[in-house]
JSON list of C-alpha atoms in Angstrom, two decimals:
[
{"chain": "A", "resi": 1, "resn": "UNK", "atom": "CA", "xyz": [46.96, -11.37, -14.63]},
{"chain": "A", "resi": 2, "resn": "UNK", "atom": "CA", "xyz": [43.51, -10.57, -13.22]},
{"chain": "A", "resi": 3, "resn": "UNK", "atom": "CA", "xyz": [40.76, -12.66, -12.40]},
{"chain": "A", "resi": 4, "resn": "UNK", "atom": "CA", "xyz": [37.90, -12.02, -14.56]},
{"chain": "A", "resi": 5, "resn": "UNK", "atom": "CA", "xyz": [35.50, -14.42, -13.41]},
{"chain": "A", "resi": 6, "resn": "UNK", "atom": "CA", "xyz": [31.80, -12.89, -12.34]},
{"chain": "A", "resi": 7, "resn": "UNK", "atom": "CA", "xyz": [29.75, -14.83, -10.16]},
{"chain": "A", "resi": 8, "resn": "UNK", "atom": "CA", "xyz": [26.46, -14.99, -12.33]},
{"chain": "A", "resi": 9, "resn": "UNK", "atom": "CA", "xyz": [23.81, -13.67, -9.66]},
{"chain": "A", "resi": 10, "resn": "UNK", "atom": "CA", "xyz": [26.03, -10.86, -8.68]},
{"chain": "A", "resi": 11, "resn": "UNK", "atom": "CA", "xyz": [24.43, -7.79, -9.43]},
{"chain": "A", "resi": 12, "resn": "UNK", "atom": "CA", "xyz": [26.47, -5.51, -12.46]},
{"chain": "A", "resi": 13, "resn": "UNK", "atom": "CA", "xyz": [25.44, -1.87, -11.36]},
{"chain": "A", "resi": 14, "resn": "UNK", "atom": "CA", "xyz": [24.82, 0.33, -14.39]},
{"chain": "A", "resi": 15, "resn": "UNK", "atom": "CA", "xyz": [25.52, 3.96, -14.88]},
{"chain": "A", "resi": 16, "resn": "UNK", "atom": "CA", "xyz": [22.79, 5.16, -12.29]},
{"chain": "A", "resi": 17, "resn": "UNK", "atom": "CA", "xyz": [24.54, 2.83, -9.59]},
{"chain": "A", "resi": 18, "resn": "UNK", "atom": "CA", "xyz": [25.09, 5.43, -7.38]},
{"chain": "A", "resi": 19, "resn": "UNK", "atom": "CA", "xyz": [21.06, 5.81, -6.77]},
{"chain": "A", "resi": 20, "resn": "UNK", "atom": "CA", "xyz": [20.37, 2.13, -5.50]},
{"chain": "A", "resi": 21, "resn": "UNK", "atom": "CA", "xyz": [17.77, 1.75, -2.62]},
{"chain": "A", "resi": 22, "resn": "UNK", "atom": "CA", "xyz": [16.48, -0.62, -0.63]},
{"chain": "A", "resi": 23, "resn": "UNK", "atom": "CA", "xyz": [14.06, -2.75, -1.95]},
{"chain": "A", "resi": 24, "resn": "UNK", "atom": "CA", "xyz": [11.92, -1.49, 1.20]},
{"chain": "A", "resi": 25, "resn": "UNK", "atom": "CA", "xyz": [11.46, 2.05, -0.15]},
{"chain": "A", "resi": 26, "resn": "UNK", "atom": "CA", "xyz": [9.82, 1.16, -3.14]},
{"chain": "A", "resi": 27, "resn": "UNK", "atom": "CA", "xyz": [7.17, -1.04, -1.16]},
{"chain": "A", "resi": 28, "resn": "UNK", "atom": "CA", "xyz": [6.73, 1.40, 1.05]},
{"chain": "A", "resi": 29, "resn": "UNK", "atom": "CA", "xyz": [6.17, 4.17, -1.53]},
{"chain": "A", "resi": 30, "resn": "UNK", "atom": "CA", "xyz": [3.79, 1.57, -3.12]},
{"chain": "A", "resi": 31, "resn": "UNK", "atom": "CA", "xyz": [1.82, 0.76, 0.12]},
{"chain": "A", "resi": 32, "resn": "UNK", "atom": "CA", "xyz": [1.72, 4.53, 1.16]},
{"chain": "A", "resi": 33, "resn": "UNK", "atom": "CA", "xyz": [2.06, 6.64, -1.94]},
{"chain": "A", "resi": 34, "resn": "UNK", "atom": "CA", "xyz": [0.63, 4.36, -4.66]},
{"chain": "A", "resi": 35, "resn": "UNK", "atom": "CA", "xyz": [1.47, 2.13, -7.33]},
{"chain": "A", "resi": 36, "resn": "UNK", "atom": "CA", "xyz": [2.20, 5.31, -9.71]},
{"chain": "A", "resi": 37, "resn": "UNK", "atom": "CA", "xyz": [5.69, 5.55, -7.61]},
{"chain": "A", "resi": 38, "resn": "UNK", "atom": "CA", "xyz": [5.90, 2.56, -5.99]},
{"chain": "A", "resi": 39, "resn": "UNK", "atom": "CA", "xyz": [6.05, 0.84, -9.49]},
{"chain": "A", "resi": 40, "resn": "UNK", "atom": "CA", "xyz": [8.00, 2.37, -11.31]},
{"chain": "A", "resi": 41, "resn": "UNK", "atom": "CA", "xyz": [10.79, 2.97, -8.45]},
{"chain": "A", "resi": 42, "resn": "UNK", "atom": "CA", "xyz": [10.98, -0.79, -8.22]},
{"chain": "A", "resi": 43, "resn": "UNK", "atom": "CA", "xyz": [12.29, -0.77, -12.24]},
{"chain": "A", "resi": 44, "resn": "UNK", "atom": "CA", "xyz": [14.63, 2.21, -11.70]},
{"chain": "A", "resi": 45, "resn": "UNK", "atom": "CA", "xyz": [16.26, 0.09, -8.52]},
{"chain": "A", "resi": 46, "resn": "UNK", "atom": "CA", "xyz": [16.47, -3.03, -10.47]},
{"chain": "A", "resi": 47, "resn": "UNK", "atom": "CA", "xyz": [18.06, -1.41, -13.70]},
{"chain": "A", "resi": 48, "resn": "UNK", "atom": "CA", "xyz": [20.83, 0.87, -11.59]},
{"chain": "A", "resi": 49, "resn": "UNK", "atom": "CA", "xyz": [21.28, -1.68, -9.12]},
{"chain": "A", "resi": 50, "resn": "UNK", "atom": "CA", "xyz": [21.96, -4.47, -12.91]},
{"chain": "A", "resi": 51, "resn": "UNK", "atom": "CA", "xyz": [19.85, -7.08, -11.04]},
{"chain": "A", "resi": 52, "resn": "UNK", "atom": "CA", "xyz": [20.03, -10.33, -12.25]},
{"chain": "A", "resi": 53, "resn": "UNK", "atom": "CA", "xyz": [16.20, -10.62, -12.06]},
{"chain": "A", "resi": 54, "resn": "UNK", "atom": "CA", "xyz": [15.63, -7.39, -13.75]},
{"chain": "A", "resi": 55, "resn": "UNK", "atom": "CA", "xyz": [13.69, -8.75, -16.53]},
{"chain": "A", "resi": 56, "resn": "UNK", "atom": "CA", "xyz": [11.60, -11.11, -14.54]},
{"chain": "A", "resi": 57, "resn": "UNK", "atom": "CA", "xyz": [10.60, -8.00, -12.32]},
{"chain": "A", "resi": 58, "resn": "UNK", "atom": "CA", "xyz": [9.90, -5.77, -15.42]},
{"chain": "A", "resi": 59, "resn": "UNK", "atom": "CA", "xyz": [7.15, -7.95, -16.52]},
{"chain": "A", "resi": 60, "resn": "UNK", "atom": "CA", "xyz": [5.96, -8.86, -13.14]},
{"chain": "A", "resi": 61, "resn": "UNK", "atom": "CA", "xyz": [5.96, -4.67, -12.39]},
{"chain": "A", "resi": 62, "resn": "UNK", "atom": "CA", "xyz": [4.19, -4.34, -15.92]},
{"chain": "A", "resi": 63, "resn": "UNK", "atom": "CA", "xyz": [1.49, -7.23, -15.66]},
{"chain": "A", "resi": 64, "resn": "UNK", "atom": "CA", "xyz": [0.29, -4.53, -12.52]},
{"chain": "A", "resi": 65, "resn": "UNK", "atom": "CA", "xyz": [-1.70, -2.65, -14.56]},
{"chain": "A", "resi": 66, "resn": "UNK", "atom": "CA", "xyz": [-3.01, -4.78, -16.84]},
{"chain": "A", "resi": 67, "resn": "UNK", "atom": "CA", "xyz": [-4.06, -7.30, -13.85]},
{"chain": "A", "resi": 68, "resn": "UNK", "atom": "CA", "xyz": [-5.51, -4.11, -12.34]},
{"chain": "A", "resi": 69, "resn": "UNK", "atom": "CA", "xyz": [-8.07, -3.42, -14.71]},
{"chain": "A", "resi": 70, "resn": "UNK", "atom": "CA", "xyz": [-8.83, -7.15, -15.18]},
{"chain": "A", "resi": 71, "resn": "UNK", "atom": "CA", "xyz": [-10.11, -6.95, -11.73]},
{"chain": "A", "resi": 72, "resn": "UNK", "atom": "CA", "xyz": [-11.76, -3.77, -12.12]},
{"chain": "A", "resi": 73, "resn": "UNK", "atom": "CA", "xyz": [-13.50, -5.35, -15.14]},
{"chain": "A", "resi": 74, "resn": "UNK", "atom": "CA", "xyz": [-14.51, -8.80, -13.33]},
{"chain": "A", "resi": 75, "resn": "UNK", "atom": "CA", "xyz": [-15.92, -6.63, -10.30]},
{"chain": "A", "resi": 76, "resn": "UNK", "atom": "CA", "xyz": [-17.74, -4.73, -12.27]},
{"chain": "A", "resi": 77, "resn": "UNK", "atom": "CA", "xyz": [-18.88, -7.42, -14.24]},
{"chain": "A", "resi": 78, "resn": "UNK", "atom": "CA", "xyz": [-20.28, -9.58, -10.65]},
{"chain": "A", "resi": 79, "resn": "UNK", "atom": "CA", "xyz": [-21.56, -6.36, -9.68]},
{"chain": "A", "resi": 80, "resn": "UNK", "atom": "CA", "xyz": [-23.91, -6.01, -12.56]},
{"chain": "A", "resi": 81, "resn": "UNK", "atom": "CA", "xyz": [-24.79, -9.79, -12.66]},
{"chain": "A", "resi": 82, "resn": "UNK", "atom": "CA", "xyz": [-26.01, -9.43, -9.12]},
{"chain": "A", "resi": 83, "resn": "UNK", "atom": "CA", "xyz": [-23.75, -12.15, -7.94]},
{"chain": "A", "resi": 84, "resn": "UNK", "atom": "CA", "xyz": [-22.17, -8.93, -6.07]},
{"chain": "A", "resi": 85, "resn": "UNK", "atom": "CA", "xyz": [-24.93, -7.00, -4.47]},
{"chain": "A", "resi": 86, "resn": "UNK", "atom": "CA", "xyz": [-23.92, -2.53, -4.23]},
{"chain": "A", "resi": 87, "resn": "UNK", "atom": "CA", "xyz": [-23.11, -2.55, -1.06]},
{"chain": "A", "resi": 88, "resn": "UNK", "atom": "CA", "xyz": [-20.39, -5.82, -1.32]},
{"chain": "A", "resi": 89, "resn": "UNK", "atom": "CA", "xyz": [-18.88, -3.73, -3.87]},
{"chain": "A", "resi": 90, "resn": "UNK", "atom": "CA", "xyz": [-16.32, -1.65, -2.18]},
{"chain": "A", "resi": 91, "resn": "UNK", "atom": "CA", "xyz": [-15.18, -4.94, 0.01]},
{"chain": "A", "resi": 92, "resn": "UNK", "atom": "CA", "xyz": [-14.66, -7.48, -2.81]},
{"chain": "A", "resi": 93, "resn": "UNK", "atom": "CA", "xyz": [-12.69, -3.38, -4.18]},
{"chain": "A", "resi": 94, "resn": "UNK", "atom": "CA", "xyz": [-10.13, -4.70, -1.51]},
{"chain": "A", "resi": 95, "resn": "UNK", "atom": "CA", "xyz": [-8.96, -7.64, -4.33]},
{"chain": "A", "resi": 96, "resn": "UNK", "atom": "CA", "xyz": [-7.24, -5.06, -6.15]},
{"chain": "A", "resi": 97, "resn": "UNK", "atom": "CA", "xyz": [-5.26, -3.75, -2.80]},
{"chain": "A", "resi": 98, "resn": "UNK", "atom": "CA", "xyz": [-4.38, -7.20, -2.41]},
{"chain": "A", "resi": 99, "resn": "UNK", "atom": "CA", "xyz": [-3.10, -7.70, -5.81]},
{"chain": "A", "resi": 100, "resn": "UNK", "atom": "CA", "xyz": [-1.06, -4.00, -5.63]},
{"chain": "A", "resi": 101, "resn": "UNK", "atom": "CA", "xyz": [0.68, -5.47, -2.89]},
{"chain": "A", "resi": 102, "resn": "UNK", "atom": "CA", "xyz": [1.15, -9.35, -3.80]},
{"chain": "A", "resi": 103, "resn": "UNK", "atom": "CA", "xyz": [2.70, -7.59, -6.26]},
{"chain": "A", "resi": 104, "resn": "UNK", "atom": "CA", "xyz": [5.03, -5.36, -4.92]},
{"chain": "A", "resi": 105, "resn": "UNK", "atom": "CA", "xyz": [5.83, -7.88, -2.50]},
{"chain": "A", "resi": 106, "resn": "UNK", "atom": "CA", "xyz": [6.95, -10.26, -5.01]},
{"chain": "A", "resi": 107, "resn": "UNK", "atom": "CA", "xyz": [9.12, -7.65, -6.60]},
{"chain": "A", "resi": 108, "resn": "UNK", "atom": "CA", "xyz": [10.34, -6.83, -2.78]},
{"chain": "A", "resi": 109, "resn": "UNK", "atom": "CA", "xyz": [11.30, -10.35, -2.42]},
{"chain": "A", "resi": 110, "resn": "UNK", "atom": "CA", "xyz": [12.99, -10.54, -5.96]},
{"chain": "A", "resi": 111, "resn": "UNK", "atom": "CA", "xyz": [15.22, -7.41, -5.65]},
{"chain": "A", "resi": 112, "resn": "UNK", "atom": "CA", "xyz": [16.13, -8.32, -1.85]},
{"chain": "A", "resi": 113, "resn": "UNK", "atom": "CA", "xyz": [18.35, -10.94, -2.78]},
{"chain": "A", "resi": 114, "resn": "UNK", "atom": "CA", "xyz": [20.19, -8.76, -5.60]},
{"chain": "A", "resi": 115, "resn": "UNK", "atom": "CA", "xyz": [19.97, -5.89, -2.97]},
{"chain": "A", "resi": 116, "resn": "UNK", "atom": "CA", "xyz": [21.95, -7.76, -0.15]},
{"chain": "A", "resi": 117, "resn": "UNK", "atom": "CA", "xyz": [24.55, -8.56, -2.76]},
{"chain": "A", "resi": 118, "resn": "UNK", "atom": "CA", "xyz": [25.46, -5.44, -4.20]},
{"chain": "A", "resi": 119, "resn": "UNK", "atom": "CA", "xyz": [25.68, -3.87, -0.71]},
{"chain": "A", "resi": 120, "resn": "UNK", "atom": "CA", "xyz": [27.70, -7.15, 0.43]},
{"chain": "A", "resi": 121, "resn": "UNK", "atom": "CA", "xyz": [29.95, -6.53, -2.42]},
{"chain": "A", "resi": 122, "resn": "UNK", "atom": "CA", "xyz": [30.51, -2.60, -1.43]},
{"chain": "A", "resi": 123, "resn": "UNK", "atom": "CA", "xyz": [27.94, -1.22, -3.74]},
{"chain": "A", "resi": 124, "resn": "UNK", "atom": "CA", "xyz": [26.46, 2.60, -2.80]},
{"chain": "A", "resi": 125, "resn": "UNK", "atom": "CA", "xyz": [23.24, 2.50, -1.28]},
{"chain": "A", "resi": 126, "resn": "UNK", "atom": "CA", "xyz": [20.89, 5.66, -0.86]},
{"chain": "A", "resi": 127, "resn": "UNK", "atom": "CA", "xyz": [18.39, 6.46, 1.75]},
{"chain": "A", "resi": 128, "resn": "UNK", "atom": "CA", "xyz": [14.86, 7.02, 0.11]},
{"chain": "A", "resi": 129, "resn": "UNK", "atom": "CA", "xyz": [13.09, 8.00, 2.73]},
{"chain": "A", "resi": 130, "resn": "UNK", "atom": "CA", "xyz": [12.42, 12.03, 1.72]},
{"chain": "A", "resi": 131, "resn": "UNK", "atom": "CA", "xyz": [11.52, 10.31, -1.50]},
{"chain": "A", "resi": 132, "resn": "UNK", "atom": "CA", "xyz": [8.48, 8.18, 0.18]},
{"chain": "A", "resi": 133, "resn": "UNK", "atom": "CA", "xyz": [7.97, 11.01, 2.70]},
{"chain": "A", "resi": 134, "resn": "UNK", "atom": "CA", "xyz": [7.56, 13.51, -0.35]},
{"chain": "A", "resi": 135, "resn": "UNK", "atom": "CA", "xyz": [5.23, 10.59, -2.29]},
{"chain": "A", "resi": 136, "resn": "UNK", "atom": "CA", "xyz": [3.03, 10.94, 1.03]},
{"chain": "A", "resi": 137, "resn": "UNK", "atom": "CA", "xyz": [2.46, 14.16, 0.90]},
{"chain": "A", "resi": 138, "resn": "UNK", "atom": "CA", "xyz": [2.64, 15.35, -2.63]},
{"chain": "A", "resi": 139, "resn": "UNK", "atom": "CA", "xyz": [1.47, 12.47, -3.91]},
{"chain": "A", "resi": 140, "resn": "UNK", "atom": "CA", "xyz": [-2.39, 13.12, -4.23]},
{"chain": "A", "resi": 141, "resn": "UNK", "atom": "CA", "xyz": [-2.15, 16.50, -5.47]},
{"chain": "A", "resi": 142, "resn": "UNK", "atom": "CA", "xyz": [0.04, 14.94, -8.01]},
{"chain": "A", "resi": 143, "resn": "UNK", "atom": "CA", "xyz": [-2.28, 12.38, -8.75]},
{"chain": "A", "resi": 144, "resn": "UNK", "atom": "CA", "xyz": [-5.19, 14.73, -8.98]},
{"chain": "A", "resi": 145, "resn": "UNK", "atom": "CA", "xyz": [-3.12, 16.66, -11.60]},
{"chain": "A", "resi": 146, "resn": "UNK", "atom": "CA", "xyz": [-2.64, 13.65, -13.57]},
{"chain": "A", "resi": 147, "resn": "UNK", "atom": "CA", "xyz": [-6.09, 12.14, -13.50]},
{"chain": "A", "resi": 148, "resn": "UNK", "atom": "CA", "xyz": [-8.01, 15.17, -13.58]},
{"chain": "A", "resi": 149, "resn": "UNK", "atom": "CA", "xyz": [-9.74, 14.15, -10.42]},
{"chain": "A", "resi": 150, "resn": "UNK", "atom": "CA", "xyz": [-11.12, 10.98, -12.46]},
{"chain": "A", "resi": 151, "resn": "UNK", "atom": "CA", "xyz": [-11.98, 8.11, -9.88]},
{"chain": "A", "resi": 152, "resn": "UNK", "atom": "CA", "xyz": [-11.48, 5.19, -12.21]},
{"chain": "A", "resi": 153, "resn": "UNK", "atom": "CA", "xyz": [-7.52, 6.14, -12.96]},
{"chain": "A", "resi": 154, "resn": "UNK", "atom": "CA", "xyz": [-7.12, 7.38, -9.36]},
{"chain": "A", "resi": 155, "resn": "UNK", "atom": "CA", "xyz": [-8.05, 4.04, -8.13]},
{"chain": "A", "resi": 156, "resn": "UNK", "atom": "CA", "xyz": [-5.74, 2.21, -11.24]},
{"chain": "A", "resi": 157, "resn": "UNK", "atom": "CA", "xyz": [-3.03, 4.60, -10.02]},
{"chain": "A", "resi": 158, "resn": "UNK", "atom": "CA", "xyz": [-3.31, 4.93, -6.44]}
]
């Protein structure tokens, strides 16, 4: 007779198991490389890793790009009201930094706890730095190629 209870935060790895990271590497990747990574690393780690939170950081990972473009919109908006003069522009630009990383600090937090639990319980854990060392350097041409060298999606992107 086995014991088949599951504690009901305890991460259930999925197929892809084997390529769980820290939560770190993805907010690095974000902070350094850009949300195109950053982003979507955060999903991969929270679907191989079976987080328990995995839907609540979907959504919260998702609701980046719409919120992104929301702020783009309202800055754009102040801007051309004159309640933002031209040259406040690119420091009230430093909102959508912020949100990027409230962001990707929330989904840090979230996957930390999930994290520490499937290492705890022996689950294998990769290194991702050449990944975030690669997003450094590769990661503008690669952005270039995707945007076309368009400033509005580099800056939704980057």
């Amino acid at each position: 007779m086995s014991a088949t209870y599951r504690i009901q935060d305890e991460p259930r790895p999925g197929a892809m198991g084997h390529l769980v990271v820290n939560p770190v590497f993805p907010l690095l990747s974000l902070m350094m490389g850009g949300a195109w990574l950053g982003i979507p690393w955060f999903i991969f780690n929270s679907f191989a890793m079976g987080s328990s939170t995995r839907r609540k950081e979907t959504v919260l990972a998702v609701l980046l790009v719409p919120g992104t473009l929301l702020l783009f919109i309202l800055l754009g908006t102040l801007v051309k009201l004159d309640v933002l003069t031209p040259a406040s522009g690119p420091y009230a630009g430093v909102s959508i930094t912020v949100w990027k990383l409230a962001v990707g600090y929330a989904l840090f937090n979230l996957q930390q706890r999930n994290f520490a639990l499937h290492e705890y319980y022996g689950g294998v854990v990769r290194n991702g730095a050449l990944v975030l060392v690669a997003s450094i350097f590769i990661g503008p041409r690669i952005l270039m190629a995707l945007t076309g060298g368009n400033r509005a999606l580099l800056a939704l992107l980057g």
